[in-house]
Short mmCIF file of C-alpha atoms in Angstrom, two decimals:
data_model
loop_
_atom_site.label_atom_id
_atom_site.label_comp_id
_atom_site.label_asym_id
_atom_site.label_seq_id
_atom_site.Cartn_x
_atom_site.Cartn_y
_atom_site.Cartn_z
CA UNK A 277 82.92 116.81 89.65
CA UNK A 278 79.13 116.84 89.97
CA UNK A 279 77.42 113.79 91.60
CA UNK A 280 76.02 112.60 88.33
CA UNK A 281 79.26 112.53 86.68
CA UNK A 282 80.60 110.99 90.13
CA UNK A 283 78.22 108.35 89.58
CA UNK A 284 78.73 107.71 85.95
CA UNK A 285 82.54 106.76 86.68
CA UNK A 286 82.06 104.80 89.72
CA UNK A 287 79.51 102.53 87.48
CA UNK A 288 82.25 102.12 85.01
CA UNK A 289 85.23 100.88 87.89
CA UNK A 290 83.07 99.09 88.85
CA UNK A 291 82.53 97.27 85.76
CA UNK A 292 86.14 97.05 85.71
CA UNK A 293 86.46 95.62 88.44
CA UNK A 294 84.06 92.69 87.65
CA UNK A 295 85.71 92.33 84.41
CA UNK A 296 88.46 91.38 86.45
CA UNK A 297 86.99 89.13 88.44
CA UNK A 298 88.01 91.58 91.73
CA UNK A 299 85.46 90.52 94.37
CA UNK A 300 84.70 93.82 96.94
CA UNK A 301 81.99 93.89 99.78
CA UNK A 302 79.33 96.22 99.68
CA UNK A 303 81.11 98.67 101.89
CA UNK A 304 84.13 98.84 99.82
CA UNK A 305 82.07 99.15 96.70
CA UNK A 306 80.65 102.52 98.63
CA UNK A 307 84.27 103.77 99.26
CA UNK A 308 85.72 103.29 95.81
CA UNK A 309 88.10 106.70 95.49
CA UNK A 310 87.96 108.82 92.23
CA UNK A 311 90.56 111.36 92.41
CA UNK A 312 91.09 114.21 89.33
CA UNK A 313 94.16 115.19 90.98
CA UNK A 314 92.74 118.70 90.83
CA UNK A 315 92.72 119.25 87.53
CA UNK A 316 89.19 118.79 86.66
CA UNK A 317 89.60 116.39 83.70
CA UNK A 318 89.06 112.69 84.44
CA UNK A 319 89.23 111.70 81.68
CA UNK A 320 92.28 112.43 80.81
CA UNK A 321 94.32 112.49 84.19
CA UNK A 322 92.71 110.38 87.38
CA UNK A 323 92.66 107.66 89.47
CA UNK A 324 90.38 105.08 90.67
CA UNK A 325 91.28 103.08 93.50
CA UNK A 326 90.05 100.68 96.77
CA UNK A 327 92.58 100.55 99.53
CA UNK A 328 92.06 96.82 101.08
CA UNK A 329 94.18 97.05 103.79
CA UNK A 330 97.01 100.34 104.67
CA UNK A 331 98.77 99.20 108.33
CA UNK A 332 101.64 101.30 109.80
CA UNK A 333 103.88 98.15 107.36
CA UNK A 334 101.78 97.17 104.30
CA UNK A 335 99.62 98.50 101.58
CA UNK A 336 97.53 97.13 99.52
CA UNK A 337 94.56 98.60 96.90
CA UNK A 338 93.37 97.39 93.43
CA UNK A 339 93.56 100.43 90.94
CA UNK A 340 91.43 101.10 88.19
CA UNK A 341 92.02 103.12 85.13
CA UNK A 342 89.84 103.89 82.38
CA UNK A 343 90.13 103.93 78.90
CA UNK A 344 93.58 106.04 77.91
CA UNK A 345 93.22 108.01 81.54
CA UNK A 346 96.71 109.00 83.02
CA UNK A 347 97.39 108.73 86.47
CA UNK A 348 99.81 111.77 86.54
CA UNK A 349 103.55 111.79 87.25
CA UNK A 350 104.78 111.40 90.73
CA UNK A 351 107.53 109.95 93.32
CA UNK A 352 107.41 109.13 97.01
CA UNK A 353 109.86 111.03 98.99
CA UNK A 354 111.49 109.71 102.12
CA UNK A 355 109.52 110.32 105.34
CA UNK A 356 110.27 109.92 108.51
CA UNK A 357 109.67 106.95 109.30
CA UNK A 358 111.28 105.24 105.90
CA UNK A 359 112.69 106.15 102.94
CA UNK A 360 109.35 106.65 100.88
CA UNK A 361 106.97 104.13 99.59
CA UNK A 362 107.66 101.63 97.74
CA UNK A 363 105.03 99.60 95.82
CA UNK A 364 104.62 96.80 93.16
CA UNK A 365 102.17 96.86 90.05
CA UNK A 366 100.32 93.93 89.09
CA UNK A 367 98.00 94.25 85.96
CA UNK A 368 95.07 91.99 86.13
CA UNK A 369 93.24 93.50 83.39
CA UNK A 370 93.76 95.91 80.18
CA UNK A 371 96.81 96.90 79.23
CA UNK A 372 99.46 99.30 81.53
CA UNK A 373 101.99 101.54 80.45
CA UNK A 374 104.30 102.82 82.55
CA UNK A 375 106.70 105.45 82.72
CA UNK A 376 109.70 105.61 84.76
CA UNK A 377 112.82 107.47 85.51
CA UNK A 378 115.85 106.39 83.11
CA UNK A 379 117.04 105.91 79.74
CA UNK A 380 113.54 107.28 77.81
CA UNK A 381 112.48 104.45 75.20
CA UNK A 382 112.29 105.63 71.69
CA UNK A 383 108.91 105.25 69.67
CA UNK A 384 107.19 105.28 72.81
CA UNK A 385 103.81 103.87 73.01
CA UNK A 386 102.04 106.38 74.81
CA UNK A 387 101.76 110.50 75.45
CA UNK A 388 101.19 112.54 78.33
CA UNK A 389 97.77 114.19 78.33
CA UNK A 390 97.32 116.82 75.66
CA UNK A 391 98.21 119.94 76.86
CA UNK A 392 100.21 118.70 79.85
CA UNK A 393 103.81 117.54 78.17
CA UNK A 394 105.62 119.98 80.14
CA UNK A 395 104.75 118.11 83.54
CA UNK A 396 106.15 114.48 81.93
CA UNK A 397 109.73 113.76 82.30
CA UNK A 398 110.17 110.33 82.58
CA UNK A 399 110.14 108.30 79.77
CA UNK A 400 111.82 104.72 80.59
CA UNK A 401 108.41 102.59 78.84
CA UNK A 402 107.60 99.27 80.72
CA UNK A 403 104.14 97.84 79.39
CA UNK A 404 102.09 95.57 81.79
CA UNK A 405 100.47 93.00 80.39
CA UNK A 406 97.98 90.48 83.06
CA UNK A 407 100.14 88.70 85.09
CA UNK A 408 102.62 91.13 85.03
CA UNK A 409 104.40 93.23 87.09
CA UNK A 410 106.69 95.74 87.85
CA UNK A 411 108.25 97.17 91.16
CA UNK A 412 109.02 101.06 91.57
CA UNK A 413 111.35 101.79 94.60
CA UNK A 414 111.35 105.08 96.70
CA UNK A 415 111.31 108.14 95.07
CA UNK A 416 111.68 107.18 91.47
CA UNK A 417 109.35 109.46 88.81
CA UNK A 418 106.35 107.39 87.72
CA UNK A 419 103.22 107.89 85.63
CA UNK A 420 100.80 105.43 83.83
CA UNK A 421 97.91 105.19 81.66
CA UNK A 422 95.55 102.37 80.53
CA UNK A 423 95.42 101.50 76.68
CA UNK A 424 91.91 101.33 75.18
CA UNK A 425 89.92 98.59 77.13
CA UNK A 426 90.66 100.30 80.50
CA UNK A 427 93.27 98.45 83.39
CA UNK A 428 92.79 97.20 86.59
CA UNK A 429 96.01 96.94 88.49
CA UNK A 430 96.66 95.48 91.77
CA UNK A 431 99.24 97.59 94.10
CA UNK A 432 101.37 95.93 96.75
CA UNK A 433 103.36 98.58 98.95
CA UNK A 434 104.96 100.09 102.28
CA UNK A 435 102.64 101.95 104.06
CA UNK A 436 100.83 104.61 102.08
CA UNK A 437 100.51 108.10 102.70
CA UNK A 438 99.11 110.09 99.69
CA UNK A 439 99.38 113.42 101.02
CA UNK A 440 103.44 112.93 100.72
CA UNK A 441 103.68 112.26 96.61
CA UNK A 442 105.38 114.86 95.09
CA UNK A 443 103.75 115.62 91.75
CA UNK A 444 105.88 116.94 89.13
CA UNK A 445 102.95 119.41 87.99
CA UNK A 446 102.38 122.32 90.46
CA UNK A 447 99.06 122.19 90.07
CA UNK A 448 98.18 119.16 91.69
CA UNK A 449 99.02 119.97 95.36
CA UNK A 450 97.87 116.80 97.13
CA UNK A 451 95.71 113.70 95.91
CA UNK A 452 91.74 115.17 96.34
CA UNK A 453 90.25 112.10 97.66
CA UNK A 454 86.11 112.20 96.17
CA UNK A 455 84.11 109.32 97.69
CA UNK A 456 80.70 108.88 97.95
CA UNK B 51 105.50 63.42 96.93
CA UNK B 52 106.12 61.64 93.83
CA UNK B 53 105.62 63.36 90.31
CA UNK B 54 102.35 61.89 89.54
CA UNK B 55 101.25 63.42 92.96
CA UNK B 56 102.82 66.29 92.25
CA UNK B 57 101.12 67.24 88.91
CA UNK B 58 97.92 65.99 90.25
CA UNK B 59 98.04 68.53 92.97
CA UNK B 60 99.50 71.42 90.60
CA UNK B 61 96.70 70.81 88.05
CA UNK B 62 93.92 71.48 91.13
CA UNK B 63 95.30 74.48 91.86
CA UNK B 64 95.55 75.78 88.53
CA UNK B 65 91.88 75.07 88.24
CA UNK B 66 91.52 76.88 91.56
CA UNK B 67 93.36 79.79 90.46
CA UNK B 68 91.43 79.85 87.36
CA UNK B 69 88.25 80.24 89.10
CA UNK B 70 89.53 83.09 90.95
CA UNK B 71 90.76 84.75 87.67
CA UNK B 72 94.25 85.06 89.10
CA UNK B 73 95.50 85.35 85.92
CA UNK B 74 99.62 83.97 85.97
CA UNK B 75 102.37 83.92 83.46
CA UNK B 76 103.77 80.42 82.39
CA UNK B 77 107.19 81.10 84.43
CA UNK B 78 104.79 81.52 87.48
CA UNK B 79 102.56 78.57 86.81
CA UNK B 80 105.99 76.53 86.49
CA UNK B 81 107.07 77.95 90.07
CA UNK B 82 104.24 77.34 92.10
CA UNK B 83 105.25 76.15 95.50
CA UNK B 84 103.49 72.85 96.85
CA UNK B 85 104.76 72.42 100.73
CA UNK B 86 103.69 69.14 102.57
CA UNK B 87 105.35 70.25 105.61
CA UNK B 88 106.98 67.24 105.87
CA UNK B 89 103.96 65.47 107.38
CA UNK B 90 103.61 63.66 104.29
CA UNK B 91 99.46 63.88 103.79
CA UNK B 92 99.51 66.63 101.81
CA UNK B 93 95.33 65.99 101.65
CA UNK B 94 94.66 66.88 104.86
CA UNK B 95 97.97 69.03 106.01
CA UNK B 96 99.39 71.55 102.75
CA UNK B 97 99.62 74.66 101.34
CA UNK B 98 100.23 75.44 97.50
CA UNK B 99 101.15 79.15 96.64
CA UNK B 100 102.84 81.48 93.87
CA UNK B 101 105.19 84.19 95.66
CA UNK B 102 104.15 87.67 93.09
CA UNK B 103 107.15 89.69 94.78
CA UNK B 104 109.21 89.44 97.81
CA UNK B 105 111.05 92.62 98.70
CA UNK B 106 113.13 93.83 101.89
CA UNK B 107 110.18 94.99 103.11
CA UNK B 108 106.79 93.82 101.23
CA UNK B 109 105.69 90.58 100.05
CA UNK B 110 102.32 89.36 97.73
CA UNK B 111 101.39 85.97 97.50
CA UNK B 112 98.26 84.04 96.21
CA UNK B 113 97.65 80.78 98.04
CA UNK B 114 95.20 78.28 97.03
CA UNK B 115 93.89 75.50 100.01
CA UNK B 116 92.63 72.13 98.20
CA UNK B 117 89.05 71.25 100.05
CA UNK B 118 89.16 70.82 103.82
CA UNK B 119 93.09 71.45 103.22
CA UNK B 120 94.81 72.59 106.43
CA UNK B 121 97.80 75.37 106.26
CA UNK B 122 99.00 74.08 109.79
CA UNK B 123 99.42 76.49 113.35
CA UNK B 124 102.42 78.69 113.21
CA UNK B 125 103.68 82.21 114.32
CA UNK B 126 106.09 84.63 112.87
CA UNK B 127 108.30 85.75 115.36
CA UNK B 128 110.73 88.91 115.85
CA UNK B 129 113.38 88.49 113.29
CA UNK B 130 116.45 90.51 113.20
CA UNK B 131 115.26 93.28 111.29
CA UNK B 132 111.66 93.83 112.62
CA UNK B 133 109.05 92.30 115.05
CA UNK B 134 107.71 89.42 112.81
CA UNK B 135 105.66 89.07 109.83
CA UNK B 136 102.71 90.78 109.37
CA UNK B 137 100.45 89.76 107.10
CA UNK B 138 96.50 90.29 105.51
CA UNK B 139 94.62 87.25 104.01
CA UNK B 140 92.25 87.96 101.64
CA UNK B 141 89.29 85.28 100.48
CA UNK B 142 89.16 85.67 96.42
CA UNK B 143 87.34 82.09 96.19
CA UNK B 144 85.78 79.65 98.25
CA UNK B 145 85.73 80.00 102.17
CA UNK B 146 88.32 80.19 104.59
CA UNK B 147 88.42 79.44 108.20
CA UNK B 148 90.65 80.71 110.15
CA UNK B 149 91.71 80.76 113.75
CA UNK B 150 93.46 82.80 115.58
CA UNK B 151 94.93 83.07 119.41
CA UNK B 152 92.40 84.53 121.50
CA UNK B 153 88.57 83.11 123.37
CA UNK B 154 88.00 80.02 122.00
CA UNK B 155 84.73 79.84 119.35
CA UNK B 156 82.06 77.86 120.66
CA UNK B 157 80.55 75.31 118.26
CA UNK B 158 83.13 76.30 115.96
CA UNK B 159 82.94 75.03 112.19
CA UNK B 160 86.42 73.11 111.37
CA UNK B 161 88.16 70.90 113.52
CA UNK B 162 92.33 70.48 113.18
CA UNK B 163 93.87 67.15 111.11
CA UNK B 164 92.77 64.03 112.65
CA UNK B 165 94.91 62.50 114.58
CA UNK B 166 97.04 65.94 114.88
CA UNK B 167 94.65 67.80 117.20
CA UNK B 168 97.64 67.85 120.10
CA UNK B 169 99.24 70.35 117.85
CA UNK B 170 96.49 72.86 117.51
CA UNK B 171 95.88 75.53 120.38
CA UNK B 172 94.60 78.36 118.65
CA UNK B 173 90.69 78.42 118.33
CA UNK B 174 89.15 81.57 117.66
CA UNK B 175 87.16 81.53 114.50
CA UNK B 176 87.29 84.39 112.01
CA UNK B 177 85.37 83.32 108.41
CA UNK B 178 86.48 84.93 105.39
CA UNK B 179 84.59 84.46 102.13
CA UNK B 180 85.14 86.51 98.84
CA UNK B 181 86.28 90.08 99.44
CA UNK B 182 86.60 89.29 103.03
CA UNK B 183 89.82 90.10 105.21
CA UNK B 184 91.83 89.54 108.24
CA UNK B 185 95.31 90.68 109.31
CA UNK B 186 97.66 88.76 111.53
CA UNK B 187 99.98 90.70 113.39
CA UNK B 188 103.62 89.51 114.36
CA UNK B 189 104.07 86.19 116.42
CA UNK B 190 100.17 85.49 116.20
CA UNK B 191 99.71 81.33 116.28
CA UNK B 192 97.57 81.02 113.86
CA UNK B 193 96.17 78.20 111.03
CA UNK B 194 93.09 78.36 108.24
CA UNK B 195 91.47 75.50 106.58
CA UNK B 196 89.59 76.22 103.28
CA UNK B 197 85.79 74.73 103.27
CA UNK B 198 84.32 72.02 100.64
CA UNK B 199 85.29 74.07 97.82
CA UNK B 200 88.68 74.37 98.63
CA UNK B 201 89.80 78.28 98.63
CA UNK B 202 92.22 81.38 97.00
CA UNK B 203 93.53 83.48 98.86
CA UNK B 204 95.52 86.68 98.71
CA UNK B 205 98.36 87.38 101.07
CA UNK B 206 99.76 90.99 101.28
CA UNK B 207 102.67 91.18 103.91
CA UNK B 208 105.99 92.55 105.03
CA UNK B 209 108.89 90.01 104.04
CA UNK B 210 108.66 86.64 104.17
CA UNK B 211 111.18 84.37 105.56
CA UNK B 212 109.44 81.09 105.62
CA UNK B 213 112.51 79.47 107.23
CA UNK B 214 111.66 81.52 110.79
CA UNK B 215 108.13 80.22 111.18
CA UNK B 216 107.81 78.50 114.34
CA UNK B 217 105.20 75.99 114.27
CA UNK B 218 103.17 74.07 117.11
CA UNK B 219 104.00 70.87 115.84
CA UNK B 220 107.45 70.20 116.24
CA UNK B 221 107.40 67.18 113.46
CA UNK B 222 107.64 70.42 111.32
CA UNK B 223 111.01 71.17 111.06
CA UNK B 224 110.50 74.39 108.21
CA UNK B 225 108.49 74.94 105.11
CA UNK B 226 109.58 72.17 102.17
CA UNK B 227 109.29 74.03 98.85
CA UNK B 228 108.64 71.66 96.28
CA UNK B 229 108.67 73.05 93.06
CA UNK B 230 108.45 71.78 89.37
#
């Protein structure tokens, strides 16, 4: 990702974020993270995110998505000092869908990124409306991806440690973290 | 607290929350906790709050402080299963003033309850406005008052078990919940 294109998403969380009313300091505004996973196609598959506070016990960051992007399908494994992370979605703005392990919902809403089905397997549909939530425990499958106007989504965990996710597509060996 | 009281108080912090954007669902707005300690001036000495998720091991919260409303000193001390609560505030709206063990602040800006200053020991000042943070590690005496405007703020924590709080003043037997 070039720095102009860089820029051009960073303006758009954090329009996001404003839309929903998330307040950030200067400093975190200048270490918003935009990670393509590695696969060089943000729009379709990436994250936005600001980590507020990530202690040895608790985690806490305020995700943004935009417009139809897919954060890509993933579990946390135990480590060694638990048995994986465990975290809790909030939506505060837009519309999430998520994806879990389980019984796969017929007539889902949403698809995988074009080109990418073979890396989705779970299928379990759990849309996330503001105000609501959803809690995934340790090393359950996940993905999710915004509807049209874009989400913001508030994330309440264990301690995080990125560079432990297993990703269900080889490609993407570790979360790239891009900040400015 | 009688009902009247009650929905007085509930409808402030709605409007509070609304001014944050903390956008709730109607079973949340129906459980919001108002606690009075038991000290019966809810005014001066209170805390109102809306529990998002309270796992084994992480809890969210929003709390919202009515003007020059005082969350009274406590700690959270070891429990059983870990060393005591730890837990981040977060200012969304309005200022918060919080104090914390440790050198006293000169010319601080809030004073404790009148008439209750006995039970207050903990004076150094730590002002949070919106986007600001502080974290509180385990069996920390600690208290916050919010400022003219009264205040939201986000907690992020491991669990809470209200019940093992151990406040200064020992008129404060636990946390009353008082719900709708």
């Amino acid at each position: 990702m070039d720095k102009k294109e860089f820029e051009r998403i960073k303006a758009k969380v954090l329009e996001l974020f404003a839309k929903a009313n998330v307040i950030l300091t200067d400093l975190e505004k200048e270490s918003i993270e935009i990670a393509d996973f590695g696969l060089n196609k943000i729009k379709d598959t990436g994250l936005q995110l600001i980590t507020y506070v990530n202690t040895e016990k608790v985690c806490a960051k305020e995700l943004a998505l935009l417009p139809y992007q897919t954060c890509p399908e993933h579990k946390h494994p135990p480590r060694g000092f638990d048995d994986g992370k465990e975290e809790t979605f909030r939506c505060r703005y837009g519309t999430v869908y998520l994806y879990v392990e389980g019984e796969a919902t017929k007539n889902r809403t949403m698809n995988p990124p074009e080109g990418d089905e073979e890396y989705y397997t779970a299928f379990k549909e759990i849309i996330l409306y503001p105000g609501e939530q959803c809690t995934i425990y340790p090393n359950t499958l996940h993905w999710f991806k915004a509807g049209g106007e874009g989400a913001v989504v508030s994330e309440f965990s264990t301690r995080s440690t990125d560079e432990s996710d297993i990703f269900t597509d080889p490609r993407i060996k570790r979360v790239p973290k891009i900040t400015s």
